[in-house]
Amino acid sequence: MFLEFAWNAWEKRKLGDLGTVAMNKRIYKDQTSDEGEIPFYKIGSFGKQADAFISRKLFNEYKKLYPFPKKGDILISASGSIGRTIVYNGEDAYFQDSNIIWIQHDNRLDNTFLHQLFNIIRWSGVEGTTIKRLYNKNILSTQILLPSVEEQRSIGNLLDNVDNLIAATQHKIDALEQAKKVLLQRLFDQSWRFKDYSDPWEKRKFKNLVVRVNKTSDNSTIPSVEFEDIISKQGRLNKDVRLKVNSKQGIYFEPQDVLFGKLRPYLQNWLFPSFYGRAVGDFWVLRANSSLLSEYLFVLIQSPRFQSVANISSGTKMPRSDWNTVSNTSFSIPVQSEQRRIEQLFNVLDDLIAATQSRLSSLELLKKFLLQNLFI
């Protein structure tokens, strides 16, 4: 991907020199309904699902008589979380006046460039304040560095392409996570089985499948793992904990043990370590017995049934999974060869999710770098 344009000097201009602030005609509450033909976006539903509607008759009348965004205009939130943007794509929709605005400009500005500029812009009079509203004067007095329209378009298109890659990668992650969710449900309720496996699974109480490790250690020569070190729902670390040196007391674990976060919202924090360490915080350290593969135990704790039982909590101020409830719950367990097939499937799926997440992180870093270096 290359930028092919002349690097002419950028011109410092106020947005007020290039356009005006525009907004839709005011819509009153009695003109809206919970259901209708045209979605009406208030600041609370901006960029989300509309929860109010207006009639098509009113929409057509106001669209004809009063300011209305053109396809490609950048809508900006002027209250609440100020400065959020969406691109208006030409759909039939109406927007709350004064809270959702856009810059009505001539051909000296390119909207693709403007959209990206709004990601890093510092609005005049807003920086370092507790302001809850973006006023017209803030917008119009904001200074920007402006390249030629051709260069604007090239920069905007480049960053739009990166945004499209980010969105496509996030969509792939969502699809993989949904596939994992479906497979966890179908494999553990046995509505889907691997070929050549048809024998019924054996029901066993959880306490007869695992040992709950309670040995504690504050040995600072072995790594400590805390909730903050684990990427939720992904079962992997976000840092090299071997570089963490502290003497916090935690439950001693060995490679092949399973860490499970028993404190809400950490039920979704789990780990299958390949090293010796200390689990610091509200973890269960679980060790599989001879009838259960450790790798299968790691998948089992992510299954819908286990998660459901683990959500039955004890305590009110800081609810935790109740060991007595979980340990006395029966789970259906297949023979070890089928356990192996199941854990291998999820291992491949987890690796795909992790690799795709890594690609997403790289793209986001690229976008950040480009924003910092293109808008000089």
Tab-separated table of C-alpha atoms in Angstrom:
chain	number	residue	atom	x	y	z
A	1	MET	CA	0.000	0.000	0.000
A	2	PHE	CA	1.655	3.232	-1.116
A	3	LEU	CA	0.696	6.880	-0.977
A	4	GLU	CA	1.219	8.505	-4.356
A	5	PHE	CA	0.826	12.242	-4.062
A	6	ALA	CA	2.969	15.331	-3.847
A	7	TRP	CA	3.882	16.356	-0.330
A	8	ASN	CA	2.889	20.005	-0.543
A	9	ALA	CA	2.855	22.125	2.593
A	10	TRP	CA	-0.257	21.707	4.707
A	11	GLU	CA	-2.276	24.837	5.405
A	12	LYS	CA	-3.472	25.801	8.887
A	13	ARG	CA	-7.190	26.614	8.779
A	14	LYS	CA	-10.100	26.929	11.184
A	15	LEU	CA	-13.016	24.597	10.526
A	16	GLY	CA	-15.187	27.714	10.515
A	17	ASP	CA	-13.300	28.895	7.405
A	18	LEU	CA	-14.268	25.694	5.620
A	19	GLY	CA	-17.877	25.099	6.581
A	20	THR	CA	-20.718	25.538	9.037
A	21	VAL	CA	-22.305	23.404	11.713
A	22	ALA	CA	-25.585	21.827	10.601
A	23	MET	CA	-28.240	19.811	12.393
A	24	ASN	CA	-31.684	18.378	11.803
A	25	LYS	CA	-34.851	20.294	12.630
A	26	ARG	CA	-35.994	19.707	16.220
A	27	ILE	CA	-38.248	16.731	16.832
A	28	TYR	CA	-40.542	16.880	19.869
A	29	LYS	CA	-41.439	13.889	22.021
A	30	ASP	CA	-45.077	13.908	20.924
A	31	GLN	CA	-43.885	13.537	17.315
A	32	THR	CA	-42.148	10.235	18.121
A	33	SER	CA	-43.386	6.731	18.821
A	34	ASP	CA	-41.915	3.430	20.010
A	35	GLU	CA	-42.586	1.926	16.611
A	36	GLY	CA	-42.743	3.547	13.227
A	37	GLU	CA	-41.347	4.014	9.762
A	38	ILE	CA	-38.253	6.193	10.218
A	39	PRO	CA	-35.725	5.621	13.039
A	40	PHE	CA	-35.028	8.720	15.127
A	41	TYR	CA	-31.599	8.649	16.767
A	42	LYS	CA	-31.164	10.486	20.047
A	43	ILE	CA	-27.782	10.938	21.681
A	44	GLY	CA	-28.353	7.803	23.784
A	45	SER	CA	-28.944	5.637	20.706
A	46	PHE	CA	-26.368	7.324	18.452
A	47	GLY	CA	-24.408	4.589	16.719
A	48	LYS	CA	-26.680	1.925	18.225
A	49	GLN	CA	-30.234	0.696	17.707
A	50	ALA	CA	-32.885	3.418	17.493
A	51	ASP	CA	-35.513	3.309	20.241
A	52	ALA	CA	-37.783	6.010	18.774
A	53	PHE	CA	-39.390	6.612	15.390
A	54	ILE	CA	-41.093	9.346	13.379
A	55	SER	CA	-43.588	9.101	10.532
A	56	ARG	CA	-42.438	9.026	6.935
A	57	LYS	CA	-44.663	12.027	6.208
A	58	LEU	CA	-42.842	14.140	8.803
A	59	PHE	CA	-39.478	12.810	7.638
A	60	ASN	CA	-40.116	13.730	3.989
A	61	GLU	CA	-41.385	17.190	4.961
A	62	TYR	CA	-38.457	18.035	7.236
A	63	LYS	CA	-35.886	16.533	4.894
A	64	LYS	CA	-37.166	18.805	2.120
A	65	LEU	CA	-37.477	22.024	4.154
A	66	TYR	CA	-34.576	21.866	6.641
A	67	PRO	CA	-30.880	20.849	6.782
A	68	PHE	CA	-30.253	17.174	6.184
A	69	PRO	CA	-26.905	15.322	5.857
A	70	LYS	CA	-25.649	14.181	2.497
A	71	LYS	CA	-24.424	10.660	1.970
A	72	GLY	CA	-20.857	10.507	3.298
A	73	ASP	CA	-21.232	13.338	5.805
A	74	ILE	CA	-19.681	12.672	9.215
A	75	LEU	CA	-22.175	12.852	12.081
A	76	ILE	CA	-20.688	13.941	15.413
A	77	SER	CA	-22.021	13.523	18.957
A	78	ALA	CA	-22.069	16.965	20.586
A	79	SER	CA	-23.096	15.829	24.077
A	80	GLY	CA	-22.502	12.864	26.358
A	81	SER	CA	-19.374	11.186	24.983
A	82	ILE	CA	-18.547	14.127	22.772
A	83	GLY	CA	-16.774	13.678	19.489
A	84	ARG	CA	-18.009	10.183	18.612
A	85	THR	CA	-18.605	9.859	14.876
A	86	ILE	CA	-20.452	7.749	12.359
A	87	VAL	CA	-20.594	8.053	8.592
A	88	TYR	CA	-24.061	8.818	7.240
A	89	ASN	CA	-24.588	6.288	4.455
A	90	GLY	CA	-27.771	7.747	2.974
A	91	GLU	CA	-30.294	5.643	4.890
A	92	ASP	CA	-33.715	6.967	5.870
A	93	ALA	CA	-33.074	8.168	9.421
A	94	TYR	CA	-33.386	11.337	11.458
A	95	PHE	CA	-31.101	12.730	14.165
A	96	GLN	CA	-31.638	14.704	17.361
A	97	ASP	CA	-30.931	18.398	16.856
A	98	SER	CA	-27.976	20.048	18.651
A	99	ASN	CA	-26.850	16.710	20.109
A	100	ILE	CA	-25.946	15.177	16.717
A	101	ILE	CA	-24.428	17.536	14.192
A	102	TRP	CA	-22.296	17.576	11.050
A	103	ILE	CA	-20.080	20.043	9.231
A	104	GLN	CA	-21.660	21.317	6.046
A	105	HIS	CA	-18.742	22.156	3.797
A	106	ASP	CA	-17.699	22.722	0.216
A	107	ASN	CA	-15.248	20.824	-1.962
A	108	ARG	CA	-12.209	21.987	0.024
A	109	LEU	CA	-12.774	19.118	2.456
A	110	ASP	CA	-12.898	15.400	1.752
A	111	ASN	CA	-15.177	13.418	4.077
A	112	THR	CA	-12.924	10.351	4.216
A	113	PHE	CA	-10.107	12.577	5.461
A	114	LEU	CA	-12.446	14.416	7.827
A	115	HIS	CA	-13.674	11.161	9.368
A	116	GLN	CA	-10.128	10.072	10.166
A	117	LEU	CA	-9.149	13.537	11.382
A	118	PHE	CA	-11.991	13.438	13.912
A	119	ASN	CA	-10.307	10.387	15.511
A	120	ILE	CA	-7.455	12.557	16.775
A	121	ILE	CA	-8.806	16.112	16.689
A	122	ARG	CA	-8.529	18.324	19.751
A	123	TRP	CA	-11.576	20.539	19.872
A	124	SER	CA	-10.912	24.148	20.732
A	125	GLY	CA	-11.816	25.041	24.318
A	126	VAL	CA	-12.489	21.433	25.323
A	127	GLU	CA	-9.064	20.005	26.177
A	128	GLY	CA	-8.551	19.548	29.917
A	129	THR	CA	-12.061	20.629	30.913
A	130	THR	CA	-15.094	18.819	32.252
A	131	ILE	CA	-17.283	20.126	29.422
A	132	LYS	CA	-20.302	17.915	28.676
A	133	ARG	CA	-21.233	19.564	25.399
A	134	LEU	CA	-19.476	20.408	22.166
A	135	TYR	CA	-20.740	23.831	21.149
A	136	ASN	CA	-20.668	25.286	17.652
A	137	LYS	CA	-17.973	27.760	18.741
A	138	ASN	CA	-15.741	24.851	19.843
A	139	ILE	CA	-16.078	23.220	16.458
A	140	LEU	CA	-15.755	26.283	14.244
A	141	SER	CA	-12.758	27.726	16.087
A	142	THR	CA	-10.798	24.446	16.000
A	143	GLN	CA	-7.680	24.714	13.852
A	144	ILE	CA	-6.551	21.891	11.598
A	145	LEU	CA	-3.678	21.331	9.186
A	146	LEU	CA	-5.153	20.837	5.741
A	147	PRO	CA	-3.437	19.241	2.748
A	148	SER	CA	-4.723	19.417	-0.817
A	149	VAL	CA	-8.000	17.653	-1.562
A	150	GLU	CA	-6.099	15.025	-3.549
A	151	GLU	CA	-3.838	14.317	-0.580
A	152	GLN	CA	-6.807	14.345	1.795
A	153	ARG	CA	-8.491	11.719	-0.348
A	154	SER	CA	-5.367	9.527	-0.491
A	155	ILE	CA	-4.896	9.665	3.283
A	156	GLY	CA	-8.588	9.045	3.945
A	157	ASN	CA	-8.710	6.077	1.566
A	158	LEU	CA	-5.583	4.530	3.083
A	159	LEU	CA	-6.972	4.747	6.601
A	160	ASP	CA	-10.402	3.567	5.460
A	161	ASN	CA	-8.735	0.467	3.991
A	162	VAL	CA	-7.046	-0.221	7.326
A	163	ASP	CA	-10.397	0.283	9.088
A	164	ASN	CA	-12.001	-2.234	6.714
A	165	LEU	CA	-9.250	-4.757	7.499
A	166	ILE	CA	-9.788	-4.178	11.226
A	167	ALA	CA	-13.555	-4.630	10.874
A	168	ALA	CA	-13.144	-7.805	8.785
A	169	THR	CA	-10.675	-9.245	11.291
A	170	GLN	CA	-12.981	-8.453	14.211
A	171	HIS	CA	-15.836	-10.098	12.293
A	172	LYS	CA	-13.689	-13.231	11.879
A	173	ILE	CA	-12.942	-13.277	15.626
A	174	ASP	CA	-16.655	-12.933	16.404
A	175	ALA	CA	-17.451	-15.789	14.007
A	176	LEU	CA	-14.779	-18.046	15.543
A	177	GLU	CA	-15.972	-17.286	19.078
A	178	GLN	CA	-19.551	-18.037	18.052
A	179	ALA	CA	-18.410	-21.310	16.465
A	180	LYS	CA	-16.656	-22.207	19.719
A	181	LYS	CA	-19.786	-21.401	21.723
A	182	VAL	CA	-21.921	-23.623	19.494
A	183	LEU	CA	-19.399	-26.477	19.593
A	184	LEU	CA	-19.153	-26.301	23.383
A	185	GLN	CA	-22.923	-26.599	23.588
A	186	ARG	CA	-23.342	-29.380	21.054
A	187	LEU	CA	-20.371	-31.503	22.110
A	188	PHE	CA	-21.160	-31.394	25.806
A	189	ASP	CA	-24.885	-32.071	25.393
A	190	GLN	CA	-23.806	-34.880	22.996
A	191	SER	CA	-26.060	-33.701	20.189
A	192	TRP	CA	-22.956	-33.903	18.006
A	193	ARG	CA	-20.348	-36.695	18.270
A	194	PHE	CA	-17.159	-37.552	16.475
A	195	LYS	CA	-17.410	-40.380	13.975
A	196	ASP	CA	-16.854	-43.848	15.496
A	197	TYR	CA	-17.995	-42.724	18.968
A	198	SER	CA	-21.449	-43.739	20.106
A	199	ASP	CA	-21.033	-45.172	23.630
A	200	PRO	CA	-22.841	-43.219	26.344
A	201	TRP	CA	-20.762	-40.911	28.508
A	202	GLU	CA	-20.266	-41.820	32.150
A	203	LYS	CA	-21.722	-39.513	34.794
A	204	ARG	CA	-19.171	-38.618	37.469
A	205	LYS	CA	-19.220	-36.117	40.310
A	206	PHE	CA	-16.700	-33.363	39.756
A	207	LYS	CA	-14.965	-34.044	43.092
A	208	ASN	CA	-14.213	-37.568	41.850
A	209	LEU	CA	-12.579	-36.200	38.687
A	210	VAL	CA	-10.221	-33.583	40.100
A	211	VAL	CA	-8.148	-32.622	43.090
A	212	ARG	CA	-8.546	-29.049	44.262
A	213	VAL	CA	-5.030	-27.857	45.110
A	214	ASN	CA	-4.718	-25.685	48.229
A	215	LYS	CA	-0.966	-25.557	48.810
A	216	THR	CA	0.128	-21.915	49.094
A	217	SER	CA	3.462	-20.306	48.328
A	218	ASP	CA	5.045	-16.851	48.422
A	219	ASN	CA	8.226	-17.971	46.675
A	220	SER	CA	9.253	-14.964	44.589
A	221	THR	CA	11.437	-17.106	42.339
A	222	ILE	CA	8.379	-18.606	40.640
A	223	PRO	CA	5.899	-16.527	38.590
A	224	SER	CA	2.630	-15.251	39.998
A	225	VAL	CA	-0.540	-15.167	37.900
A	226	GLU	CA	-3.276	-12.654	38.706
A	227	PHE	CA	-6.602	-11.957	37.030
A	228	GLU	CA	-5.110	-8.948	35.256
A	229	ASP	CA	-2.564	-11.214	33.532
A	230	ILE	CA	-5.195	-13.370	31.809
A	231	ILE	CA	-7.106	-12.423	28.668
A	232	SER	CA	-10.718	-13.121	29.544
A	233	LYS	CA	-12.415	-15.965	27.620
A	234	GLN	CA	-9.191	-16.739	25.729
A	235	GLY	CA	-7.326	-18.808	28.333
A	236	ARG	CA	-3.986	-17.157	27.649
A	237	LEU	CA	-1.727	-14.576	29.223
A	238	ASN	CA	-1.364	-10.997	28.027
A	239	LYS	CA	2.220	-10.760	29.287
A	240	ASP	CA	5.204	-12.920	30.161
A	241	VAL	CA	4.543	-13.491	33.856
A	242	ARG	CA	7.981	-15.045	34.245
A	243	LEU	CA	9.246	-11.460	34.304
A	244	LYS	CA	6.991	-10.609	37.267
A	245	VAL	CA	8.833	-10.818	40.554
A	246	ASN	CA	6.856	-10.410	43.767
A	247	SER	CA	6.269	-12.253	47.006
A	248	LYS	CA	2.468	-12.310	46.953
A	249	GLN	CA	1.025	-15.452	48.421
A	250	GLY	CA	-0.869	-17.650	46.014
A	251	ILE	CA	-1.917	-21.226	45.384
A	252	TYR	CA	0.965	-23.251	44.010
A	253	PHE	CA	0.314	-24.795	40.597
A	254	GLU	CA	2.225	-27.064	38.237
A	255	PRO	CA	2.190	-27.488	34.455
A	256	GLN	CA	-1.049	-29.204	33.329
A	257	ASP	CA	-3.035	-27.876	36.307
A	258	VAL	CA	-6.073	-25.786	35.423
A	259	LEU	CA	-6.689	-22.316	36.864
A	260	PHE	CA	-10.305	-21.198	37.120
A	261	GLY	CA	-11.365	-17.758	38.337
A	262	LYS	CA	-14.198	-18.308	40.797
A	263	LEU	CA	-14.964	-14.628	41.520
A	264	ARG	CA	-17.362	-12.649	39.343
A	265	PRO	CA	-16.665	-11.292	36.788
A	266	TYR	CA	-13.637	-13.581	36.587
A	267	LEU	CA	-15.533	-16.800	35.883
A	268	GLN	CA	-14.377	-16.223	32.315
A	269	ASN	CA	-10.685	-16.161	33.343
A	270	TRP	CA	-9.025	-19.522	33.003
A	271	LEU	CA	-5.545	-20.786	32.205
A	272	PHE	CA	-3.786	-24.046	31.323
A	273	PRO	CA	-0.212	-23.251	32.365
A	274	SER	CA	2.968	-24.809	31.031
A	275	PHE	CA	5.074	-23.608	33.987
A	276	TYR	CA	5.222	-23.704	37.779
A	277	GLY	CA	3.718	-20.698	39.518
A	278	ARG	CA	1.362	-19.127	42.061
A	279	ALA	CA	-2.297	-18.305	41.394
A	280	VAL	CA	-2.845	-15.012	43.234
A	281	GLY	CA	-6.486	-14.122	43.860
A	282	ASP	CA	-9.748	-16.026	43.838
A	283	PHE	CA	-8.721	-18.999	41.719
A	284	TRP	CA	-9.399	-22.677	41.959
A	285	VAL	CA	-6.348	-24.708	41.002
A	286	LEU	CA	-7.661	-28.007	39.641
A	287	ARG	CA	-5.640	-31.143	38.942
A	288	ALA	CA	-7.183	-33.910	36.851
A	289	ASN	CA	-7.149	-37.480	38.141
A	290	SER	CA	-6.107	-40.482	36.069
A	291	SER	CA	-9.476	-40.868	34.338
A	292	LEU	CA	-9.481	-37.309	33.009
A	293	LEU	CA	-7.092	-35.668	30.571
A	294	SER	CA	-5.852	-32.312	31.856
A	295	GLU	CA	-6.469	-30.762	28.448
A	296	TYR	CA	-10.058	-32.038	28.501
A	297	LEU	CA	-10.579	-30.586	31.994
A	298	PHE	CA	-9.526	-27.217	30.565
A	299	VAL	CA	-12.298	-27.496	27.950
A	300	LEU	CA	-14.836	-28.882	30.438
A	301	ILE	CA	-14.647	-25.788	32.681
A	302	GLN	CA	-15.600	-23.679	29.664
A	303	SER	CA	-18.686	-25.760	28.850
A	304	PRO	CA	-22.151	-24.214	29.312
A	305	ARG	CA	-23.097	-26.674	32.069
A	306	PHE	CA	-19.974	-26.065	34.140
A	307	GLN	CA	-20.302	-22.301	33.727
A	308	SER	CA	-23.944	-22.484	34.773
A	309	VAL	CA	-23.123	-24.429	37.939
A	310	ALA	CA	-20.146	-22.183	38.718
A	311	ASN	CA	-22.470	-19.169	38.528
A	312	ILE	CA	-24.400	-20.506	41.525
A	313	SER	CA	-22.589	-18.359	44.034
A	314	SER	CA	-22.043	-18.068	47.750
A	315	GLY	CA	-21.729	-14.660	49.387
A	316	THR	CA	-23.440	-11.418	48.482
A	317	LYS	CA	-20.858	-8.632	48.539
A	318	MET	CA	-18.340	-10.495	46.349
A	319	PRO	CA	-20.153	-13.564	44.984
A	320	ARG	CA	-17.925	-16.559	44.327
A	321	SER	CA	-18.535	-19.968	42.863
A	322	ASP	CA	-19.520	-22.413	45.589
A	323	TRP	CA	-17.137	-25.375	45.715
A	324	ASN	CA	-19.632	-27.626	47.476
A	325	THR	CA	-22.151	-27.082	44.676
A	326	VAL	CA	-19.652	-27.557	41.860
A	327	SER	CA	-17.829	-30.516	43.395
A	328	ASN	CA	-21.076	-32.441	43.974
A	329	THR	CA	-22.398	-31.814	40.467
A	330	SER	CA	-22.220	-34.736	38.052
A	331	PHE	CA	-20.755	-34.252	34.592
A	332	SER	CA	-20.868	-36.686	31.688
A	333	ILE	CA	-17.375	-37.831	30.718
A	334	PRO	CA	-16.385	-39.733	27.545
A	335	VAL	CA	-13.586	-42.249	27.222
A	336	GLN	CA	-10.089	-40.752	27.015
A	337	SER	CA	-9.701	-41.212	23.278
A	338	GLU	CA	-12.833	-39.117	22.723
A	339	GLN	CA	-11.637	-36.623	25.335
A	340	ARG	CA	-8.488	-36.277	23.264
A	341	ARG	CA	-10.420	-35.618	20.055
A	342	ILE	CA	-12.507	-32.962	21.772
A	343	GLU	CA	-9.589	-31.120	23.381
A	344	GLN	CA	-7.622	-31.201	20.104
A	345	LEU	CA	-10.529	-29.581	18.281
A	346	PHE	CA	-10.755	-26.748	20.811
A	347	ASN	CA	-7.001	-26.358	20.904
A	348	VAL	CA	-6.998	-25.695	17.146
A	349	LEU	CA	-9.946	-23.308	17.513
A	350	ASP	CA	-8.279	-21.420	20.379
A	351	ASP	CA	-5.073	-21.106	18.348
A	352	LEU	CA	-7.071	-19.674	15.430
A	353	ILE	CA	-8.787	-17.158	17.704
A	354	ALA	CA	-5.461	-16.167	19.284
A	355	ALA	CA	-3.741	-15.765	15.899
A	356	THR	CA	-6.625	-13.678	14.552
A	357	GLN	CA	-6.654	-11.565	17.723
A	358	SER	CA	-2.909	-10.994	17.268
A	359	ARG	CA	-3.540	-9.855	13.693
A	360	LEU	CA	-6.217	-7.471	14.949
A	361	SER	CA	-3.824	-6.014	17.537
A	362	SER	CA	-1.196	-5.477	14.821
A	363	LEU	CA	-3.700	-3.706	12.586
A	364	GLU	CA	-4.825	-1.490	15.454
A	365	LEU	CA	-1.197	-0.568	16.158
A	366	LEU	CA	-0.730	0.202	12.462
A	367	LYS	CA	-3.797	2.462	12.509
A	368	LYS	CA	-2.498	4.265	15.585
A	369	PHE	CA	0.913	4.748	13.962
A	370	LEU	CA	-0.619	6.101	10.761
A	371	LEU	CA	-2.857	8.534	12.644
A	372	GLN	CA	0.113	9.821	14.606
A	373	ASN	CA	2.353	10.216	11.566
A	374	LEU	CA	0.060	11.218	8.707
A	375	PHE	CA	-1.660	14.082	10.482
A	376	ILE	CA	1.468	16.156	10.952
